mmCIF file of C-alpha atoms in Angstrom:
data_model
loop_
_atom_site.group_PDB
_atom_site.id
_atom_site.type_symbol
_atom_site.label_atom_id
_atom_site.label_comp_id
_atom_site.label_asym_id
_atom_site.label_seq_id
_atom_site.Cartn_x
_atom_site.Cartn_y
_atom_site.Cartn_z
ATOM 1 C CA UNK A 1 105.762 55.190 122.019
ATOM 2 C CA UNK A 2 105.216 54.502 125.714
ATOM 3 C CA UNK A 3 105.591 50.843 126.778
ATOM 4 C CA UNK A 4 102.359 51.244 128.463
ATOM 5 C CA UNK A 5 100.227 52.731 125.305
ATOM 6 C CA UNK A 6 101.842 49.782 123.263
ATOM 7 C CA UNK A 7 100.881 47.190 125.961
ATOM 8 C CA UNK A 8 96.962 48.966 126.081
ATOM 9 C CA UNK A 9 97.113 48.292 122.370
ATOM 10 C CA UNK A 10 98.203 44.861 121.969
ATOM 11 C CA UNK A 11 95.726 44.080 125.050
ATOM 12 C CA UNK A 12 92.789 45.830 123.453
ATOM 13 C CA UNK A 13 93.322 45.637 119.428
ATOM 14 C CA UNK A 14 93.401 41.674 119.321
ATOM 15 C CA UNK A 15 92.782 39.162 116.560
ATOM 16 C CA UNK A 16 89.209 37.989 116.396
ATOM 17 C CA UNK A 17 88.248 41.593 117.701
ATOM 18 C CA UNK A 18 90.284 43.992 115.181
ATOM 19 C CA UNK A 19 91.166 41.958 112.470
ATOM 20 C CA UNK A 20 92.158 38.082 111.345
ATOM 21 C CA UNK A 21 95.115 36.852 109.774
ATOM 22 C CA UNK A 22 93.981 34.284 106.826
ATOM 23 C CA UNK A 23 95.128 30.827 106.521
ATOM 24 C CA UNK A 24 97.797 30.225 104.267
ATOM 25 C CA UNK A 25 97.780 34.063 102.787
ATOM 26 C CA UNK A 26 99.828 37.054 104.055
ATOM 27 C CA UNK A 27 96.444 39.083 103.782
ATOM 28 C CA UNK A 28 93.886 39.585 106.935
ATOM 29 C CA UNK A 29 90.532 40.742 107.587
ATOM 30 C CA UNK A 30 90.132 44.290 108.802
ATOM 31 C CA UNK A 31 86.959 43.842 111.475
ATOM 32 C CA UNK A 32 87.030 47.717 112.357
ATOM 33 C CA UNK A 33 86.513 49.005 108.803
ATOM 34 C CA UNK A 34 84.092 52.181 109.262
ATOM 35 C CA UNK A 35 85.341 53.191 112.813
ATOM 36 C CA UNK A 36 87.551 56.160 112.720
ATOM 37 C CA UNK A 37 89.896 57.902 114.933
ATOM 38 C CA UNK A 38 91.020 61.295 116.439
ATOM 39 C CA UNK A 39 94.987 60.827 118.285
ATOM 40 C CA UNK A 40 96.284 63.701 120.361
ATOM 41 C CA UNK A 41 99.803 63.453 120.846
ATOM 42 C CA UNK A 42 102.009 65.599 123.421
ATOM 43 C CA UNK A 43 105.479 66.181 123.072
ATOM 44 C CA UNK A 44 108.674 68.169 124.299
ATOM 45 C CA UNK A 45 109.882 68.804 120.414
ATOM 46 C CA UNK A 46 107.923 71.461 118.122
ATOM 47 C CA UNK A 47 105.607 69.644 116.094
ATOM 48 C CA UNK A 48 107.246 71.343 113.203
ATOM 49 C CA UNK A 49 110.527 69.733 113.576
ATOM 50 C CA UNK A 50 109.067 66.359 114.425
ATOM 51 C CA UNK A 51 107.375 66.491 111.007
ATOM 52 C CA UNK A 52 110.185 67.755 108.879
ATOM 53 C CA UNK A 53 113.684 66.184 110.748
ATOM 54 C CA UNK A 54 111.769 63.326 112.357
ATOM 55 C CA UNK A 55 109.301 62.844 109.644
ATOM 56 C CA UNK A 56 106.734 61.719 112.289
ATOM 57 C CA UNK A 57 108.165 57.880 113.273
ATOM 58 C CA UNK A 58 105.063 57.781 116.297
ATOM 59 C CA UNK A 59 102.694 59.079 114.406
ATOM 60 C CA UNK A 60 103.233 57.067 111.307
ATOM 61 C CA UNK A 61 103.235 53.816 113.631
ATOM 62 C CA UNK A 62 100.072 54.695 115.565
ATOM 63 C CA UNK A 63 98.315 55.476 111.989
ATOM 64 C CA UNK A 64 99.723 52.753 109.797
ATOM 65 C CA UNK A 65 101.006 49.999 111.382
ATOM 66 C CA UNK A 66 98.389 49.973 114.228
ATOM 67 C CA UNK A 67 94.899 51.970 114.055
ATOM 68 C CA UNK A 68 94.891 51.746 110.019
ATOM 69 C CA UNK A 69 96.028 47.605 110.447
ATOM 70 C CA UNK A 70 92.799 46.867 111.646
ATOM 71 C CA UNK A 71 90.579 48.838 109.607
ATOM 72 C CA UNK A 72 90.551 52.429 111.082
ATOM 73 C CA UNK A 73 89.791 55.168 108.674
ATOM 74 C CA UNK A 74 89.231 58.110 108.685
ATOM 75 C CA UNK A 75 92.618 59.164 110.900
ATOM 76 C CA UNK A 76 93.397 62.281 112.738
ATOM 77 C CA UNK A 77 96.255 63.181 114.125
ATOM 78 C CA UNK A 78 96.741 66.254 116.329
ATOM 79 C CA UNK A 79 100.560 67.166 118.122
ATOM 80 C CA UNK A 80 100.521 69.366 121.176
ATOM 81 C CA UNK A 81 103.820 70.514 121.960
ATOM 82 C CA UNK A 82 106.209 71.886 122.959
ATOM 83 C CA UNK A 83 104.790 70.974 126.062
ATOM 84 C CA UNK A 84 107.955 70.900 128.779
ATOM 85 C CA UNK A 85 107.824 74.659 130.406
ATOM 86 C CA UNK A 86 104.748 75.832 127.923
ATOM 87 C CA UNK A 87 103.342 79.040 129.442
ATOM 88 C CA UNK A 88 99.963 78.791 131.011
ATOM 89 C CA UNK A 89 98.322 80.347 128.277
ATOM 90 C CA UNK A 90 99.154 77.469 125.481
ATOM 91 C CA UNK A 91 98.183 74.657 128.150
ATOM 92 C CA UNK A 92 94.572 76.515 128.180
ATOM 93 C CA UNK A 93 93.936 76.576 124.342
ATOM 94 C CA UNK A 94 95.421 73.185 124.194
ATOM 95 C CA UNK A 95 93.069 71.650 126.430
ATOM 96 C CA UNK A 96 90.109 73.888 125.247
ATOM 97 C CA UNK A 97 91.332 72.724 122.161
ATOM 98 C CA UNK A 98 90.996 69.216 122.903
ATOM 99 C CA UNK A 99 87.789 69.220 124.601
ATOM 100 C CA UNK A 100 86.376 70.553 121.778
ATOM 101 C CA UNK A 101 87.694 67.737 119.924
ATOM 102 C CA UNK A 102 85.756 65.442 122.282
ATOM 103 C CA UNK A 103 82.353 67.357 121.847
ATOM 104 C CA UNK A 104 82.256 66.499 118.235
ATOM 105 C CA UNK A 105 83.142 63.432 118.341
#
């Protein structure tokens, strides 16, 4: 992931906001339990064979290790890609695409 997405999330996501680490316990609070979530992620590789050779690193450390950490659920994921020299045509339905994710949210 981007140093600068990683940076937005340890900036934004913080404890006492998104969750609290108990005393003496490895266990925390989740304080964003009931929120959920809708990630669009772009990439040069085919979604495809991000999923199967890959087996989706960034989107299993947005999900798990980040948005799910603090409570997030339910999770979306969408990938857009391949997105380096995509004709005109894709870059349309992928943004129609994704404002249409935005209306129902």
């Amino acid at each position: 992931m981007p140093a600068l997405l990683k940076g937005f999330f340890d900036r934004v996501l913080l404890p006492g906001f998104a969750f609290k680490y108990r005393a003496n316990s490895v266990w925390w609070d989740k304080y964003l339990t009931g929120k959920s979530a809708h990630v669009l992620t772009t990439m040069d590789t085919p979604p495809w064979y991000f999923r199967l050779f890959y087996r989706n690193p960034g989107n299993n450390q947005i999900r798990r290790t980040i948005l799910e950490f603090c409570g997030i659920r339910p999770l979306r994921i969408t990938c857009i890609g391949r997105v380096h020299n995509a004709p005109a045509s894709w870059t349309a339905r992928w943004l129609d695409k994704a404002a249409a994710f935005g209306r129902r949210a």
